[in-house]
Each structure stands twice: as C-alpha cells, then as structure tokens.
CSV table of C-alpha atoms in Angstrom, one decimal:
chain,number,residue,atom,x,y,z
C,107,MET,CA,-0.3,0.1,-0.3
C,108,ALA,CA,1.5,4.0,-0.6
C,109,HIS,CA,2.4,5.9,2.2
C,110,PRO,CA,-0.6,8.8,2.2
C,111,ARG,CA,3.4,11.0,1.1
C,112,GLN,CA,6.5,9.3,-1.0
C,113,MET,CA,10.2,10.3,-0.7
C,114,HIS,CA,12.5,12.0,-3.2
C,115,LEU,CA,15.5,11.4,-4.3
C,116,ALA,CA,18.1,13.2,-5.8
C,117,LEU,CA,21.6,11.3,-6.7
C,118,LEU,CA,25.0,14.2,-6.0
C,119,ALA,CA,27.3,12.3,-8.4
C,120,SER,CA,30.8,11.2,-7.7
C,121,ARG,CA,34.2,12.5,-8.3
C,122,THR,CA,36.2,10.1,-7.6
C,123,GLU,CA,37.6,12.4,-4.7
C,124,GLY,CA,39.4,13.0,-1.2
C,125,ALA,CA,40.7,9.3,-1.0
C,126,VAL,CA,38.2,7.9,-2.5
C,127,TRP,CA,40.4,7.9,-5.6
C,128,ARG,CA,43.1,5.9,-4.5
C,129,HIS,CA,40.4,2.8,-4.2
C,130,PRO,CA,40.7,0.1,-6.9
C,131,THR,CA,37.0,0.4,-7.7
C,132,SER,CA,37.6,3.7,-8.9
C,133,THR,CA,39.2,5.9,-11.7
C,134,PRO,CA,41.2,8.5,-11.0
C,135,GLY,CA,40.2,11.6,-13.1
C,136,ALA,CA,36.5,10.1,-13.5
C,137,ALA,CA,35.2,14.1,-13.0
C,138,ALA,CA,36.4,15.4,-15.7
C,139,GLN,CA,34.9,12.5,-18.1
C,140,LEU,CA,32.0,12.5,-20.2
C,141,ARG,CA,31.2,8.5,-20.1
C,142,SER,CA,31.9,9.1,-15.7
C,143,PHE,CA,28.6,11.3,-15.2
C,144,SER,CA,26.7,10.3,-18.7
C,145,HIS,CA,26.9,5.9,-16.9
C,146,GLN,CA,25.4,7.5,-13.1
C,147,ALA,CA,22.5,9.5,-14.5
C,148,ALA,CA,21.6,6.6,-16.2
C,149,GLU,CA,21.6,4.4,-12.9
C,150,ALA,CA,19.7,7.2,-11.5
C,151,GLU,CA,17.3,7.5,-14.0
C,152,ARG,CA,16.9,3.9,-13.6
C,153,GLY,CA,16.1,4.3,-10.1
C,154,LEU,CA,13.5,7.3,-11.2
C,155,PHE,CA,15.5,9.9,-9.2
C,156,ASP,CA,14.1,13.5,-9.3
C,157,LEU,CA,17.2,14.7,-9.9
C,158,PHE,CA,21.1,14.7,-11.5
C,159,PHE,CA,23.4,16.9,-9.3
C,160,LEU,CA,26.1,18.0,-9.9
C,161,ALA,CA,28.3,20.3,-7.7
C,162,ASP,CA,30.9,23.0,-8.5
C,163,SER,CA,33.0,25.4,-7.2
C,164,SER,CA,35.0,28.3,-9.3
C,165,GLY,CA,37.6,28.0,-7.8
C,166,LEU,CA,40.8,26.0,-7.1
C,167,ARG,CA,42.0,24.8,-3.3
C,168,ASN,CA,46.4,25.4,-4.0
C,169,ASP,CA,47.4,26.6,-0.7
C,170,PRO,CA,49.3,23.8,0.4
C,171,PRO,CA,49.4,22.0,-2.8
C,172,GLU,CA,52.0,20.1,-0.9
C,173,LEU,CA,49.2,18.3,0.8
C,174,TRP,CA,46.2,19.2,-1.7
C,175,SER,CA,47.6,16.9,-4.8
C,176,ARG,CA,46.9,14.4,-2.5
C,177,THR,CA,43.4,15.0,-1.6
C,178,PRO,CA,42.2,15.9,-4.7
C,179,TYR,CA,38.7,18.3,-4.2
C,180,PHE,CA,37.4,20.0,-7.6
C,181,HIS,CA,40.7,19.8,-8.9
C,182,ASN,CA,39.6,18.4,-12.3
C,183,VAL,CA,35.9,18.5,-13.1
C,184,LEU,CA,33.8,19.3,-16.0
C,185,GLU,CA,31.9,22.2,-15.7
C,186,PRO,CA,28.1,21.6,-14.4
C,187,ALA,CA,26.0,23.5,-17.1
C,188,THR,CA,28.0,22.1,-19.9
C,189,ALA,CA,28.0,18.3,-19.0
C,190,LEU,CA,24.3,17.9,-18.4
C,191,ALA,CA,23.8,19.3,-21.3
C,192,ALA,CA,25.6,16.6,-22.8
C,193,ILE,CA,23.8,13.9,-20.5
C,194,ALA,CA,20.0,15.2,-21.3
C,195,MET,CA,21.4,13.2,-24.7
C,196,SER,CA,21.3,10.3,-23.0
C,197,THR,CA,18.0,10.3,-20.6
C,198,SER,CA,14.8,11.3,-20.7
C,199,ARG,CA,13.5,12.2,-17.8
C,200,ILE,CA,15.9,12.7,-14.8
C,201,GLY,CA,15.9,16.0,-12.9
C,202,LEU,CA,19.6,17.4,-12.9
C,203,GLY,CA,20.6,20.1,-11.9
C,204,GLY,CA,24.0,22.2,-11.0
C,205,THR,CA,25.1,25.3,-8.8
C,206,ALA,CA,26.6,28.0,-10.4
C,207,THR,CA,27.6,31.0,-8.0
C,208,THR,CA,25.7,34.6,-7.0
C,209,SER,CA,28.7,36.7,-6.1
C,210,TYR,CA,30.4,36.6,-9.4
C,211,TYR,CA,28.4,35.4,-12.0
C,212,GLN,CA,25.9,37.6,-13.4
C,213,PRO,CA,22.3,37.4,-13.4
C,214,TYR,CA,21.8,37.2,-17.5
C,215,HIS,CA,24.7,33.6,-17.4
C,216,ILE,CA,23.2,32.2,-14.7
C,217,ALA,CA,19.2,33.6,-17.0
C,218,ARG,CA,21.1,31.7,-20.0
C,219,LEU,CA,22.8,28.3,-19.0
C,220,PHE,CA,20.0,26.8,-16.9
C,221,SER,CA,16.9,28.3,-19.8
C,222,SER,CA,19.0,26.6,-22.6
C,223,LEU,CA,19.4,23.4,-20.3
C,224,ASP,CA,15.8,23.1,-20.4
C,225,HIS,CA,15.0,23.8,-23.1
C,226,ILE,CA,17.7,21.2,-23.8
C,227,SER,CA,16.2,18.4,-21.7
C,228,ALA,CA,12.4,19.1,-22.7
C,229,GLY,CA,11.8,20.6,-19.1
C,230,ARG,CA,14.5,18.6,-16.9
C,231,ALA,CA,17.0,21.5,-15.3
C,232,ALA,CA,17.5,23.1,-12.0
C,233,TRP,CA,19.9,25.7,-10.3
C,234,ASN,CA,21.6,25.3,-7.0
C,235,VAL,CA,22.4,28.5,-6.1
C,236,VAL,CA,25.3,29.0,-4.3
C,237,THR,CA,26.7,32.5,-2.4
C,238,SER,CA,30.1,30.6,-2.7
C,239,ALA,CA,32.2,30.2,0.5
C,240,ASN,CA,35.9,30.2,0.3
C,241,ALA,CA,38.7,33.0,0.4
C,242,PHE,CA,40.3,30.7,-3.2
C,243,ILE,CA,37.3,31.6,-5.0
C,244,SER,CA,37.5,35.3,-5.2
C,245,LEU,CA,41.5,35.1,-6.6
C,246,ASN,CA,39.8,33.9,-10.8
C,247,PHE,CA,37.6,36.6,-9.7
C,248,GLY,CA,39.5,39.3,-9.3
C,249,GLU,CA,39.2,40.4,-5.6
C,250,ILE,CA,42.1,38.8,-2.8
C,251,GLU,CA,38.9,37.9,-0.1
C,252,LEU,CA,35.4,37.6,-0.8
C,253,PRO,CA,32.9,39.7,0.5
C,254,ASP,CA,31.3,39.3,3.9
C,255,HIS,CA,28.6,37.3,4.9
C,256,GLY,CA,25.8,39.6,5.0
C,257,SER,CA,26.8,41.4,1.6
C,258,ARG,CA,27.3,37.7,-0.4
C,259,TYR,CA,23.9,36.5,0.8
C,260,VAL,CA,22.6,40.0,0.0
C,261,ARG,CA,23.7,40.2,-4.0
C,262,ALA,CA,22.1,36.7,-4.1
C,263,ARG,CA,19.1,38.1,-3.7
C,264,GLU,CA,19.0,40.0,-5.8
C,265,VAL,CA,20.7,38.3,-8.7
C,266,MET,CA,17.7,35.4,-7.2
C,267,GLU,CA,15.2,38.9,-8.0
C,268,ALA,CA,17.1,39.4,-11.8
C,269,VAL,CA,17.3,36.3,-13.2
C,270,ASN,CA,13.5,35.9,-12.2
C,271,ALA,CA,12.5,38.7,-14.0
C,272,LEU,CA,15.0,37.6,-16.9
C,273,TRP,CA,12.6,34.4,-16.9
C,274,ASP,CA,10.0,36.3,-17.6
C,275,THR,CA,10.8,37.9,-20.9
C,276,TRP,CA,8.3,35.9,-23.5
C,277,ASP,CA,5.5,35.0,-22.4
C,278,ASP,CA,5.0,31.8,-22.7
C,279,ASP,CA,3.2,31.6,-25.7
C,280,ALA,CA,5.1,34.9,-27.3
C,281,PHE,CA,7.5,33.0,-30.6
C,282,ARG,CA,4.3,32.4,-33.3
C,283,PHE,CA,7.0,31.3,-36.0
C,284,ASP,CA,3.3,32.5,-38.8
C,285,LYS,CA,5.6,31.8,-42.3
C,286,GLU,CA,2.5,33.0,-43.7
C,287,SER,CA,2.0,36.6,-41.5
C,288,GLY,CA,6.0,36.9,-41.6
C,289,LEU,CA,5.7,37.2,-37.8
C,290,TYR,CA,8.4,34.8,-35.7
C,291,TYR,CA,7.4,36.4,-32.4
C,292,ASP,CA,4.5,38.6,-30.8
C,293,PRO,CA,5.8,41.9,-30.6
C,294,GLN,CA,3.9,41.9,-26.8
C,295,GLY,CA,4.7,38.8,-26.2
C,296,LEU,CA,8.2,40.7,-25.3
C,297,HIS,CA,8.8,42.1,-21.9
C,298,PRO,CA,12.3,43.8,-22.0
C,299,VAL,CA,13.4,44.2,-17.8
C,300,THR,CA,14.6,46.2,-15.4
C,301,TYR,CA,16.3,44.9,-12.3
C,302,ARG,CA,18.0,47.7,-10.0
C,303,GLY,CA,19.9,46.5,-7.3
C,304,ASP,CA,22.5,47.6,-5.1
C,305,HIS,CA,25.2,44.9,-6.6
C,306,VAL,CA,23.2,44.4,-9.6
C,307,ASN,CA,21.7,45.5,-12.5
C,308,VAL,CA,19.8,45.0,-16.7
C,309,LEU,CA,18.8,48.4,-17.8
C,310,GLY,CA,16.0,47.4,-20.1
C,311,GLY,CA,17.9,44.2,-21.4
C,312,GLY,CA,15.4,40.9,-21.9
C,313,LEU,CA,16.7,37.1,-22.0
C,314,ASN,CA,17.5,35.6,-26.0
C,315,ILE,CA,15.6,32.3,-26.0
C,316,ALA,CA,11.8,31.4,-25.2
C,317,ARG,CA,10.3,31.3,-21.9
C,318,ALA,CA,11.8,27.7,-20.4
C,319,PRO,CA,9.7,24.5,-20.8
C,320,GLN,CA,9.1,25.0,-17.1
C,321,GLY,CA,8.2,28.3,-17.2
C,322,LYS,CA,11.5,28.7,-14.9
C,323,PRO,CA,14.0,26.0,-13.9
C,324,VAL,CA,13.4,24.6,-10.5
C,325,ILE,CA,16.3,26.5,-7.7
C,326,ILE,CA,17.8,24.1,-5.4
C,327,GLN,CA,19.2,25.7,-2.1
C,328,ALA,CA,21.3,24.0,0.9
C,329,GLY,CA,20.8,27.2,3.5
C,330,GLY,CA,22.3,26.0,6.8
C,331,SER,CA,22.6,29.9,8.2
C,332,SER,CA,19.8,31.7,9.3
C,333,ALA,CA,20.3,34.2,6.4
C,334,GLY,CA,20.3,30.7,3.9
C,335,ARG,CA,17.8,29.8,5.6
C,336,GLN,CA,15.9,32.2,5.1
C,337,LEU,CA,16.7,33.3,1.8
C,338,ALA,CA,15.7,29.5,0.8
C,339,ALA,CA,12.6,29.5,2.4
C,340,GLU,CA,11.6,32.8,0.2
C,341,SER,CA,12.6,31.6,-2.8
C,342,ALA,CA,14.1,27.4,-2.8
C,343,ASP,CA,12.0,24.4,-4.3
C,344,LEU,CA,14.3,22.3,-3.3
C,345,ILE,CA,16.7,22.0,-0.8
C,346,PHE,CA,20.0,20.0,0.3
C,347,SER,CA,20.6,20.4,4.0
C,348,SER,CA,23.0,18.9,6.1
C,349,ALA,CA,21.9,17.4,9.1
C,350,ARG,CA,23.7,14.1,10.7
C,351,SER,CA,20.9,13.2,12.7
C,352,VAL,CA,16.1,13.3,13.0
C,353,ALA,CA,16.9,15.0,16.0
C,354,GLU,CA,18.2,17.9,13.8
C,355,GLY,CA,16.8,16.9,10.9
C,356,VAL,CA,13.6,17.9,12.1
C,357,ALA,CA,14.4,21.3,13.7
C,358,TYR,CA,16.2,22.4,10.6
C,359,ASN,CA,13.0,21.2,8.4
C,360,THR,CA,10.9,23.2,11.0
C,361,ASP,CA,12.6,26.2,10.6
C,362,VAL,CA,12.5,26.3,7.2
C,363,LYS,CA,8.8,25.8,7.0
C,364,SER,CA,8.0,28.3,9.0
C,365,ARG,CA,10.1,30.6,7.4
C,366,MET,CA,8.2,29.6,4.7
C,367,SER,CA,4.7,30.9,5.9
C,368,ALA,CA,5.5,33.4,7.1
C,369,SER,CA,7.2,34.8,3.7
C,370,GLY,CA,3.7,34.2,2.8
C,371,ARG,CA,4.3,30.4,0.7
C,372,ASP,CA,2.9,27.1,1.3
C,373,PRO,CA,5.8,25.0,2.6
C,374,GLU,CA,4.1,22.1,1.0
C,375,THR,CA,5.7,23.1,-2.0
C,376,MET,CA,8.8,22.8,-0.7
C,377,SER,CA,11.3,19.3,-0.3
C,378,ILE,CA,14.4,18.7,1.8
C,379,LEU,CA,17.1,17.0,1.1
C,380,PRO,CA,19.2,15.7,3.8
C,381,GLY,CA,22.8,14.8,2.6
C,382,PHE,CA,23.0,10.5,3.0
C,383,ARG,CA,26.3,8.9,1.8
C,384,VAL,CA,25.1,6.0,1.5
C,385,VAL,CA,27.3,1.8,2.2
C,386,VAL,CA,25.4,-0.9,0.7
C,387,ALA,CA,25.7,-5.1,0.8
C,388,ASP,CA,24.2,-7.7,1.7
C,389,SER,CA,25.3,-8.4,4.7
C,390,ALA,CA,25.6,-5.8,7.3
C,391,ASP,CA,29.8,-7.5,8.2
C,392,GLU,CA,30.1,-7.0,4.5
C,393,ALA,CA,28.9,-3.3,4.3
C,394,GLU,CA,31.2,-2.6,7.6
C,395,ASP,CA,34.0,-4.1,5.3
C,396,LYS,CA,33.6,-1.4,2.9
C,397,TYR,CA,33.3,1.0,5.0
C,398,ARG,CA,36.5,0.3,6.3
C,399,ALA,CA,38.0,-0.1,3.0
C,400,ILE,CA,37.4,3.0,2.3
C,401,CYS,CA,38.2,4.7,5.7
C,402,ALA,CA,41.1,3.2,5.6
C,403,LEU,CA,42.3,4.8,2.8
C,404,LEU,CA,42.2,8.5,4.7
C,405,ASP,CA,45.3,10.4,5.1
C,406,ASP,CA,45.0,11.8,8.9
C,407,GLU,CA,46.9,15.0,7.5
C,408,THR,CA,45.0,15.7,4.8
C,409,ALA,CA,42.0,15.1,6.7
C,410,VAL,CA,42.6,17.8,9.3
C,411,LEU,CA,43.7,19.9,5.8
C,412,ARG,CA,40.3,19.2,4.7
C,413,MET,CA,38.1,19.9,8.6
C,414,ALA,CA,40.6,23.5,8.4
C,415,VAL,CA,39.0,25.1,5.4
C,416,ASP,CA,35.6,25.2,6.8
C,417,LEU,CA,36.7,25.6,10.7
C,418,GLU,CA,38.7,29.0,8.9
C,419,VAL,CA,41.6,28.0,10.6
C,420,ASP,CA,45.3,26.8,10.3
C,421,LEU,CA,45.1,23.7,12.2
C,422,ARG,CA,48.8,21.9,10.6
C,423,ALA,CA,50.6,23.2,14.0
C,424,LEU,CA,48.6,21.0,16.4
C,425,PRO,CA,48.9,18.4,17.6
C,426,LEU,CA,46.7,15.0,16.1
C,427,ASP,CA,46.2,13.1,19.8
C,428,ARG,CA,45.2,16.2,21.5
C,429,PRO,CA,41.9,18.1,21.4
C,430,VAL,CA,41.2,21.4,19.3
C,431,PRO,CA,42.0,24.6,21.7
C,432,LEU,CA,38.6,26.7,21.1
C,433,ASP,CA,40.8,30.0,22.2
C,434,ILE,CA,42.7,29.0,18.5
C,435,LEU,CA,38.9,29.8,16.4
C,436,PRO,CA,37.1,32.2,15.2
C,437,THR,CA,34.8,33.4,16.9
C,438,SER,CA,32.5,32.8,14.2
C,439,ALA,CA,32.0,31.4,10.2
C,440,ARG,CA,32.6,34.4,7.1
C,441,PHE,CA,32.8,32.1,4.9
C,442,HIS,CA,30.3,27.9,5.7
C,443,THR,CA,28.3,29.4,9.1
C,444,HIS,CA,26.6,25.7,9.0
C,445,PHE,CA,29.7,23.2,9.2
C,446,PHE,CA,31.2,25.6,11.8
C,447,ASP,CA,29.3,25.8,14.0
C,448,GLN,CA,28.7,21.8,13.8
C,449,ILE,CA,32.5,21.7,13.8
C,450,VAL,CA,32.3,23.5,16.9
C,451,ALA,CA,29.9,22.4,18.8
C,452,LYS,CA,30.9,18.5,18.5
C,453,ILE,CA,34.1,20.0,20.0
C,454,LYS,CA,32.6,22.0,23.0
C,455,ALA,CA,30.2,18.4,23.9
C,456,GLU,CA,32.6,16.5,24.0
C,457,SER,CA,36.6,17.4,22.7
C,458,PRO,CA,38.2,15.1,20.9
C,459,THR,CA,41.7,14.2,19.1
C,460,LEU,CA,42.1,16.6,16.1
C,461,ARG,CA,42.7,13.4,14.2
C,462,ASP,CA,39.0,12.2,15.4
C,463,LEU,CA,37.6,15.2,15.0
C,464,ALA,CA,39.0,15.3,11.9
C,465,ARG,CA,37.9,12.2,10.5
C,466,TRP,CA,34.2,12.3,12.1
C,467,TRP,CA,33.9,14.8,10.6
C,468,VAL,CA,35.5,14.0,6.4
C,469,GLU,CA,33.5,10.9,6.7
C,470,SER,CA,30.8,12.5,7.3
C,471,ALA,CA,28.3,10.0,9.0
C,472,THR,CA,28.0,7.2,6.7
C,473,HIS,CA,25.6,4.9,6.5
C,474,ARG,CA,26.1,1.8,5.8
C,475,GLY,CA,24.1,-1.5,5.9
C,476,THR,CA,22.1,-4.8,4.3
C,477,ALA,CA,19.2,-2.7,1.4
C,478,SER,CA,16.5,-3.8,4.9
C,479,ASP,CA,18.8,-1.8,7.2
C,480,LEU,CA,19.0,1.3,5.6
C,481,ALA,CA,15.0,1.3,3.8
C,482,ASP,CA,14.6,1.0,7.7
C,483,LEU,CA,16.2,4.7,8.2
C,484,MET,CA,15.2,6.1,5.5
C,485,GLU,CA,12.1,5.5,6.2
C,486,GLU,CA,12.5,6.8,9.7
C,487,TRP,CA,14.0,10.4,8.9
C,488,PHE,CA,10.7,10.8,6.9
C,489,THR,CA,8.1,9.9,8.7
C,490,ALA,CA,10.1,11.9,11.5
C,491,GLY,CA,10.1,15.0,9.0
C,492,ALA,CA,13.5,14.5,8.9
C,493,ALA,CA,12.8,14.8,5.5
C,494,ASP,CA,12.2,15.3,2.5
C,495,GLY,CA,13.3,12.6,0.4
C,496,PHE,CA,17.7,12.5,0.7
C,497,MET,CA,20.5,13.2,-2.0
C,498,LEU,CA,22.1,10.4,-1.3
C,499,THR,CA,26.3,10.0,-2.0
C,500,PHE,CA,27.9,6.8,-3.2
C,501,ASP,CA,32.0,6.7,-2.7
C,502,LEU,CA,32.5,4.1,-4.9
C,503,PRO,CA,31.3,3.4,-8.8
C,504,ALA,CA,29.4,0.8,-8.1
C,505,GLY,CA,27.2,2.5,-5.1
C,506,PRO,CA,24.3,4.0,-7.0
C,507,THR,CA,23.7,0.3,-9.0
C,508,GLU,CA,23.2,-1.0,-6.1
C,509,PHE,CA,21.5,1.1,-4.6
C,510,VAL,CA,18.6,1.5,-7.4
C,511,ASP,CA,18.9,-3.2,-7.1
C,512,LYS,CA,19.2,-3.6,-3.3
C,513,VAL,CA,16.6,-0.6,-2.2
C,514,VAL,CA,14.9,1.2,-4.4
C,515,PRO,CA,13.0,-2.2,-4.6
C,516,GLU,CA,12.6,-2.4,-0.7
C,517,LEU,CA,11.8,1.0,-0.5
C,518,GLN,CA,8.2,0.7,-3.5
C,519,ARG,CA,7.7,-3.1,-1.3
C,520,ARG,CA,7.8,-0.2,1.7
C,521,GLY,CA,5.5,1.9,-0.5
C,522,LEU,CA,7.9,5.1,-0.5
C,523,TYR,CA,8.7,5.0,-3.4
C,524,ARG,CA,7.2,5.3,-6.6
C,525,THR,CA,6.8,2.5,-9.2
C,526,GLU,CA,7.5,5.0,-12.4
C,527,TYR,CA,7.5,8.7,-13.2
C,528,GLN,CA,4.4,9.9,-13.4
C,529,ALA,CA,5.9,12.8,-14.5
C,530,SER,CA,8.8,14.0,-17.6
C,531,THR,CA,10.0,17.5,-15.6
C,532,LEU,CA,11.3,17.8,-12.5
C,533,ARG,CA,8.6,20.1,-12.0
C,534,GLY,CA,6.3,17.5,-12.4
C,535,HIS,CA,8.0,15.0,-9.8
C,536,LEU,CA,8.3,17.7,-7.4
C,537,GLY,CA,5.0,18.0,-7.7
C,538,LEU,CA,5.3,22.0,-8.1
C,539,PRO,CA,3.8,23.5,-10.2
C,540,THR,CA,4.5,25.6,-13.6
C,541,PRO,CA,4.5,29.8,-12.8
C,542,SER,CA,2.7,30.9,-15.4
C,543,SER,CA,3.9,33.2,-17.5
C,544,PRO,CA,4.1,37.6,-17.5
C,545,THR,CA,0.5,38.1,-18.7
C,546,VAL,CA,-1.4,35.5,-17.3
C,547,VAL,CA,-0.1,36.5,-14.1
C,548,ALA,CA,-1.8,40.1,-15.2
C,549,ALA,CA,-4.6,38.9,-16.3
C,550,GLY,CA,-5.5,36.9,-13.1
C,551,ALA,CA,-4.1,39.7,-11.1
C,552,GLY,CA,-6.9,41.6,-12.8
C,553,MET,CA,-10.0,39.7,-12.4
C-alpha cells in the first residue's frame, strides 16, 4: 500500500575525490570524463530518481599544494551546465541540476545557462544557488578576499530576483513562427527587463531564448546559516540540508518551513533532502568491511586540511592526539556558517582529538548496511519529518547500481517510493506547478 507521502531521491554525482580516488575500483580523473557522469545519471534514472546533481566550485584549492595534491577536491572537473546538457541527450526523465555562484556570475549568464538547459532537456533543469564560501574562489575574479557573509546574501537575493525577471522576458506563446504573416514572435509577448539593485542591474534587456519549458527552472539551495535559510524559505523549491540526525533534521525542516509560512509561501511546495552518504551490501558485516576499506585510505594530514577549510583556521601545527583549543578558532564563521557551527559544537560537547575530529568530519557520517537496514533508516527520517527525501552520495562506482538494485525495491515494497515516473519534467516529479507567464499573471491579478 502506498504511503500518503512518497520520498524524493537525488543523486549527488561522485567525483571520486578525497581519498576515494585511490580505491581499486575507482577511476582517477573520472570527474572530467563525461561517460562517468552519464553512467551515474542513467543508473539514477533507472532507479526513478527525481534529480541528478553536479556540485561545483569556481576556485582552485592550492595552498598548500603538497597536501591538496593528495586529496583532490574539484581539482579536475567538468563545468556543470556544459556536462548536464550532454547528459540530457542520454537521459529522458531525470532532473538535471547544477551549481552556479551568485557572487561572481551575472544574472544574465545564469538565466541563459539554465534556460538553455531546460530547453535542451525538455523541462528538467535546476539551478543550485550558492554564494561561494571559500576565499580561494575570489582570486579567480580579481579579489583577494570574498565579500563578507551578509553582503554575499544581499547580492544573492538581488541576483535571484534579476534571474527570475529575465526568465519572464517572454510569454509562453510569444514565439509564433508564422510564415504566412511573417511574424516570428508577437511583440506584445516580449517584456524587456529592468532591474536595479545595489549589486546587479539589468537595464531594459532581456533573455534571447523563449520561455523555458518549466516556465522557470527549479531552484535548489543548501542554506545552513540563518541568512541562507531565510533566502531558501523565500525562493527555493528544493533544499539540500546537512542534518546529521533525525532531531537535527526535524529542527531544520521546522525552522525553514515556518520561515516559508511567514514569507507567504506554502510549506508543502518545498522538499528538503538531507545528504546521505551510503554503503549498501548483502550483509551488515560486508557493508562495514566496504566502509572500513574506504576509511583506510584516509590520510590524517589531508583530513585535517579538509576540515580546516570549514573551521577557517590553519590546524597543521597542532598535535593530532590532542583536542583543538577553542581559543584558536574564529568567534564566528565568515564562509560556511553551518559547517563551522557543527564542528565547533562537536568540540564543545566531546573534546575529541584533532585526529578523531577530522576523521569524523571528512568521513561524513556514512550510513551502511543491508537494503533493509538502509530502508529502515530512511523510513525513520522520512516519517519523523526530518526529510522529504534524500540526496544520496556513493563513494564507489558501483554504489548507485547497488542502491537501485537493492534499496529501491525495498522502498517501493513499503509504499514509500514511486514505481514509475508520473511526469516528464522535474517540476512534475516534485509536485510543483509551472509558473505562469507574465501576461497570465497580470490577467489573473486584474480579475
């Protein structure tokens, strides 16, 4: 019997980074190979996933190069919109999401990239809105440091408003292609865009492509800070959360959805997907062995380096077998506020050694077990209101296939997950309406 609600699933594409690139089954360099992503997307579509997602960074981590050279992290990757356009050709139903930063992209670039992807994919595009949260990114754009956290979110809100205005350049039926009359488009269906902000401006231009098949591509965010949660509550259709427990997931979802209500939005139009790193096997012992084999590849020095990025402090001089002194940490985060707060809370609550803290952070609370074990866990989160679904991550190449073959049937047996696609667009998968074009909105407003 089907559950009254059914969970949504997204696949975070594996780039075989960190220590996993050294695993015998991994293909180093796969993150720059289209066939790797195409295979992952095809497996996710076979599993009826809502979304295939490509994360991205607009910067290069290279300080210190002797450590980063051992733990790749966006060091050899394809640009998302380009890769997703190619992947659209080998898939037909699964949504295709990618990252573009509001801190350094112009609204027109974002609007055109994702509108084009929506046309190419016949209505399956999603834009993941990020503000860029690491100082090394700013170097590529002529700045020594990132703007402060508050300024980045002010700009992000303006960029999103301008992008949405650009997506409304044309009415749904503006392009007539009428050979007999010679009318290519109805000039009444064109709405030049003027947007003025403190950070971005559009001065009467517009998007030079017809309105997207979805009306507007789906908006994804991963707001962890108060400012991030507020922006997501005001504008996102889908959120990736970093909750690490049911209690944390419930608290996060309650907060964001209450902010939605306060902003005049229906909380039922938002889906929140916690990130779930998963190892599945035929027995609990086998799953644990697979997980330990991955952990054994982890290097303490590079684990500390990866965590130090989110703590915003150089930890290399500290002894590995002593706790991290709180007095060396910043009083608050400038970049990834939620990640910073999670690590500091762990230090305060448990005072772990630097080695244990770094391994806890980088190993990312991997969930492992049999199909039944993982379905039990996902059902617990889902029914408790800690998740509307999950953004799944697999370290090893076989991970998506094993999940689709083993866990998906178990979720379907429990009535928690679809047995076939009911829609052809990402908005349809998520149960979201198609936004009306400007003239329809104006006509409705005057009724």
